[in-house]
Amino acid sequence: MDNIVLLVVLPLLAAFLMPVVARSSEVVARTLGLSVLFISIGIILNVWSQSGQIDSQAVSIVIGGFLPPLGINFYVDQISLFFALAVPVMVLLFWPWHRATSIREYSLMMLLTASASGLILSGDLFNIYVFYELLGIASYSLVAIQGRVSAVAASFRYLLMGSVGSVMMLLGIAIIYTQTGTLNLAHLSLLAPEKLNNMLGLASFALILTGMGVKAELFPVNSWVPEVYGSVSSNLAALMAGLLSKLAVIVIVRLLILLFPQPEALQLMGMLGILGVLTGELVAWRSRDFVRMLSFSSIGQLGLIFLAFSIPGEMGMMAGIAIALHHMLVKPALFMLATGWRGAVENLSGVARRSPFVVLLFIVLILSLLGIPPLPGFWAKYLLMVGLSSQDGFIYTLGMIIVPLAMVIEMAYLFKIVMIMYRKDNDEPAVNNSNIVDDSNIVDDSNIKVVQKHSKWGLAIAASVAAMLIAIVLQLQPASDKLLSLANQLSDRNYYISTVFPQIHTVRMQSIK
Amino acid sequence: MRNIAGLLFAGGLAFLLLVLASYLPYGQTPMFLGDAILAHAPGEVHTANIVAAVLLAYRGIDTLGELSILFTAAAGVGLILGHRSLRSDSAGVNGAVNSEQHSGFITTRAVDLIMPLLMVVGFYIIFYGHVTPGGGFQGGVILATAFFLPVLVRPGTRIEHGVITLLEGLAGSGFILVGLWAMFYDQPFLQPIFDSFLGTGPLGSLWSAGSLPLLYLAVGLKVGSELAGLLVTVSEVPELSETNISDADDINRK
């Protein structure tokens, strides 16, 4: 169980060693990174199989031998373990295999892995900030070295926005620390009803929400999204849209549950979610570029997730997790399909005749994204609507109107693409047969008119995602049971506190308080 | 959309800061963690410098994270500045710097004299980090200065990046290996080790605080090599030539 800390430490070790090893042998250095990812997956699977207890019981892992709240702990429950597994798996899937770049890019990928795992596992507010910052800097660098000039510009804007965000988050954490004098999440949660249930608490939540929201594509701080996803490779875009945004969301939700009991915090998040849905879908509808469309649709989906999590009670929690997991599967697959379809939507006319199988995959994926029964996306949205209808309050009523509206807009632009794909065209666009885009040259995105071929790897990922969606439909009952237990564990404050501070300790804490 | 979002963002931020300014009770902060650590640290960690106890023992994994942030930033800057689109035709520009064009006799000699002294000060601050105020971060910065001064007075000197890469890699892994060493004894990661041959001296002596001085040495070397590497990378960036300026324009237009 203590091995869990290796999920963060081993990738860091690999990242530090890779440039050194690469001086003597580049092959060994690359193998080092990959083998660390495999070891990480092995560790998690081992924990999962060895102790079936994780299903019922969470564990707090002490680092450095100092009991919380003095020391730092990692908190391992079902959802953090699940995301900790998703990190190495998805990094492995979207590893920059065939790009001939410096070994430092692989090193940055390892740092990204380590920080993502740390972010989801950490049980300490400041430790979360450190990993969030590391995640940010690793992703700015990865975006900037994508080889296009537009990527450097996009990365710079992303850097500005991200830095302002992390300063705001740090300010929020500082306020919490001045109010409570502690940083451990469980200890804070113990003190929160008394010390953070006021305007200052709300203000610090707003600061942390906007800070973390930069990665989670939250409404006012998401203008980097289309630019960055449009200028990086599909692999990195898939990783960022699929995994990193969800990690930020889950951490925000965890902080919300543990530290901020006030209903205004939920309403604030719900409102920003609704604005995100509206702006994301409307701009996606108007955009002419396929990748940009996907990026804006991603903003819309993240807005839905925030709206779902803002519903109090287990229904909202279930809906939020369901939409998050669903988007985590579908969006990377769509980005993998987008490898071959970069550029304006009009260029896609007639692709259905040339590659019918790929277009079929695309249709399955977008049907699920839209929420057409019986695909999993429908059940996720169904949960959201049921959750919304069970609440009264302005935000939730507004949500009841906005969500179907967003679905209609989404349907309009996604089906428009399908129509274009099935259109007969007379002039065939030139097909570029090389799989590898020459990234070292400065490529102007708007000038790419050629339709490139899909990589086999990307198609395999997209196909397996589609297969998984259908498998979930067949296994709906077990899936929803699992979802319910995830939601229950995530929303249980007292359970979190008692896991980190076993009984005797709790008594002592209260006496100190 | 971007303008509206920006306006909302700025308005919200201003409102937040107003709320904070009016509600924040200045000067009455609960010191739960601070008091507890002050009470426990000398007994548990045996460091005279409590800051070292917090940095390396109680919040050791935060320090590891911060080292990684520094490493990431340096790697990112190295990759971006070393990129071909910025480097194109740079060989000529860099070679054109006259190696004779240095900063004059007095400055050069003074730097040659100061450099070893700076090294000593840097290592002193690192080694005594657990006893006196100071430590790996501060000492590391001084080491980086000592390394960079000779480069500064002799522009155009070619620096071999190999040593820096080696040092930053090994120092970072050193920190982690000390942490893993504790796990080898079935203890949590980064637990301070007080062994027979590690520092077991009385509180306040150089040979005290167990494995913490080792960690501080790793931090110092890491910070020093990282900053030195960054400074050298920046100093090697070619001056803007015609092609580079057009690239910059290209960026601006987007």
CSV table of C-alpha atoms in Angstrom, one decimal, chain A residues 7 40 44 79-89 117 120-121 247:
chain,number,residue,atom,x,y,z
A,7,LEU,CA,3.5,6.6,-8.5
A,40,SER,CA,3.2,2.4,-12.2
A,44,ILE,CA,-1.9,0.1,-9.0
A,79,ILE,CA,-11.8,7.7,-7.3
A,80,SER,CA,-8.2,8.8,-6.7
A,81,LEU,CA,-7.0,5.3,-7.3
A,82,PHE,CA,-9.0,5.1,-10.5
A,83,PHE,CA,-7.6,8.4,-11.8
A,84,ALA,CA,-4.1,7.5,-10.6
A,85,LEU,CA,-4.4,4.4,-12.9
A,86,ALA,CA,-5.8,6.5,-15.7
A,87,VAL,CA,-2.7,8.8,-15.7
A,88,PRO,CA,0.0,6.3,-16.7
A,89,VAL,CA,-2.4,4.5,-19.0
A,117,SER,CA,-0.7,11.5,-10.1
A,120,ILE,CA,-5.1,13.5,-7.5
A,121,LEU,CA,-3.6,11.6,-4.6
A,247,LEU,CA,-8.1,15.9,-12.7
